[in-house]
mmCIF file of C-alpha atoms in Angstrom:
data_model
loop_
_atom_site.group_PDB
_atom_site.id
_atom_site.type_symbol
_atom_site.label_atom_id
_atom_site.label_comp_id
_atom_site.label_asym_id
_atom_site.label_seq_id
_atom_site.Cartn_x
_atom_site.Cartn_y
_atom_site.Cartn_z
ATOM 1 C CA MET A 1 -11.375 12.848 -1.298
ATOM 2 C CA LEU A 2 -10.084 13.931 2.100
ATOM 3 C CA GLU A 3 -12.930 12.093 3.825
ATOM 4 C CA ASP A 4 -11.959 8.908 1.969
ATOM 5 C CA GLN A 5 -8.337 9.334 3.037
ATOM 6 C CA ILE A 6 -9.414 9.877 6.643
ATOM 7 C CA ALA A 7 -11.550 6.733 6.509
ATOM 8 C CA ASP A 8 -8.631 4.720 5.071
ATOM 9 C CA ILE A 9 -6.261 5.968 7.749
ATOM 10 C CA THR A 10 -8.799 5.213 10.486
ATOM 11 C CA PHE A 11 -9.131 1.657 9.169
ATOM 12 C CA SER A 12 -5.340 1.293 9.035
ATOM 13 C CA ILE A 13 -4.994 2.557 12.594
ATOM 14 C CA GLU A 14 -7.538 0.038 13.855
ATOM 15 C CA SER A 15 -5.847 -2.838 12.014
ATOM 16 C CA ALA A 16 -2.409 -1.757 13.306
ATOM 17 C CA LYS A 17 -3.743 -1.684 16.863
ATOM 18 C CA THR A 18 -5.142 -5.227 16.581
ATOM 19 C CA GLN A 19 -1.889 -6.548 15.154
ATOM 20 C CA VAL A 20 1.366 -6.456 17.000
ATOM 21 C CA GLY A 21 2.497 -3.222 15.407
ATOM 22 C CA GLU A 22 4.916 -0.562 16.405
ATOM 23 C CA GLN A 23 3.565 2.318 18.450
ATOM 24 C CA TYR A 24 5.407 4.729 16.130
ATOM 25 C CA THR A 25 3.300 3.604 13.166
ATOM 26 C CA VAL A 26 0.025 4.218 15.005
ATOM 27 C CA LYS A 27 1.199 7.607 16.256
ATOM 28 C CA GLN A 28 2.278 8.649 12.758
ATOM 29 C CA MET A 29 -1.070 7.613 11.290
ATOM 30 C CA GLU A 30 -2.908 9.502 14.041
ATOM 31 C CA LYS A 31 -0.859 12.599 13.216
ATOM 32 C CA THR A 32 -1.696 12.247 9.510
ATOM 33 C CA LYS A 33 -5.371 11.787 10.333
ATOM 34 C CA LYS A 34 -5.345 14.912 12.479
ATOM 35 C CA SER A 35 -3.719 16.998 9.740
ATOM 36 C CA LEU A 36 -6.211 15.753 7.141
ATOM 37 C CA LYS A 37 -9.111 16.645 9.427
ATOM 38 C CA ALA A 38 -7.641 20.130 9.883
ATOM 39 C CA LYS A 39 -7.387 20.555 6.096
ATOM 40 C CA LEU A 40 -10.986 19.402 5.696
ATOM 41 C CA GLU A 41 -12.210 21.824 8.369
ATOM 42 C CA LYS A 42 -10.304 24.663 6.703
ATOM 43 C CA LEU A 43 -11.840 23.858 3.307
ATOM 44 C CA ASN A 44 -15.336 23.639 4.764
ATOM 45 C CA ASP A 45 -15.008 26.926 6.661
ATOM 46 C CA GLN A 46 -17.766 29.121 5.226
ATOM 47 C CA THR A 47 -16.898 32.295 7.144
ATOM 48 C CA ARG A 48 -14.166 33.391 4.737
ATOM 49 C CA LYS A 49 -15.900 32.515 1.469
ATOM 50 C CA ASP A 50 -16.423 35.303 -1.036
ATOM 51 C CA ASP A 51 -19.638 35.861 -2.958
ATOM 52 C CA VAL A 52 -18.184 35.407 -6.432
ATOM 53 C CA VAL A 53 -19.025 33.429 -9.541
ATOM 54 C CA THR A 54 -18.309 29.725 -9.031
ATOM 55 C CA PHE A 55 -16.570 27.516 -11.563
ATOM 56 C CA GLU A 56 -19.858 25.754 -12.346
ATOM 57 C CA GLN A 57 -21.572 29.085 -13.071
ATOM 58 C CA LEU A 58 -18.934 29.973 -15.667
ATOM 59 C CA GLY A 59 -20.188 27.244 -17.994
ATOM 60 C CA VAL A 60 -16.705 25.872 -18.687
ATOM 61 C CA ASP A 61 -16.784 22.391 -20.192
ATOM 62 C CA ARG A 62 -13.058 21.637 -20.343
ATOM 63 C CA LEU A 63 -9.840 22.943 -18.928
ATOM 64 C CA PHE A 64 -6.534 22.246 -20.644
ATOM 65 C CA VAL A 65 -3.200 22.576 -18.887
ATOM 66 C CA ASP A 66 -0.053 23.151 -20.882
ATOM 67 C CA GLU A 67 3.189 21.979 -19.280
ATOM 68 C CA SER A 68 1.245 19.542 -17.089
ATOM 69 C CA HIS A 69 4.448 17.897 -15.867
ATOM 70 C CA TYR A 70 4.889 20.928 -13.580
ATOM 71 C CA TYR A 71 1.687 19.927 -11.761
ATOM 72 C CA LYS A 72 2.616 16.289 -11.171
ATOM 73 C CA ASN A 73 2.637 15.397 -7.452
ATOM 74 C CA ARG A 74 1.814 19.012 -6.586
ATOM 75 C CA ALA A 75 -0.140 18.054 -3.447
ATOM 76 C CA LYS A 76 2.895 16.347 -1.924
ATOM 77 C CA ARG A 77 5.132 19.396 -2.425
ATOM 78 C CA CYS A 78 2.611 21.925 -1.080
ATOM 79 C CA ALA A 79 1.770 20.057 2.112
#
């Protein structure tokens, strides 16, 4: 998902550069791209991973969340 977002931002940056856009917009998109790449690197960092049972190994078919409205837009608030 992060790789798709990075690709979308890269495309937007290139199209903003070809058009007569504001420099602020390009700089803001570059900053967003850099932060997404940092998140991706942090998630892919294998040095701090524990040797525990993964979610797939648990054999769980479904996961139900009660009070799901508390989780809405959670990624935006945690960033």
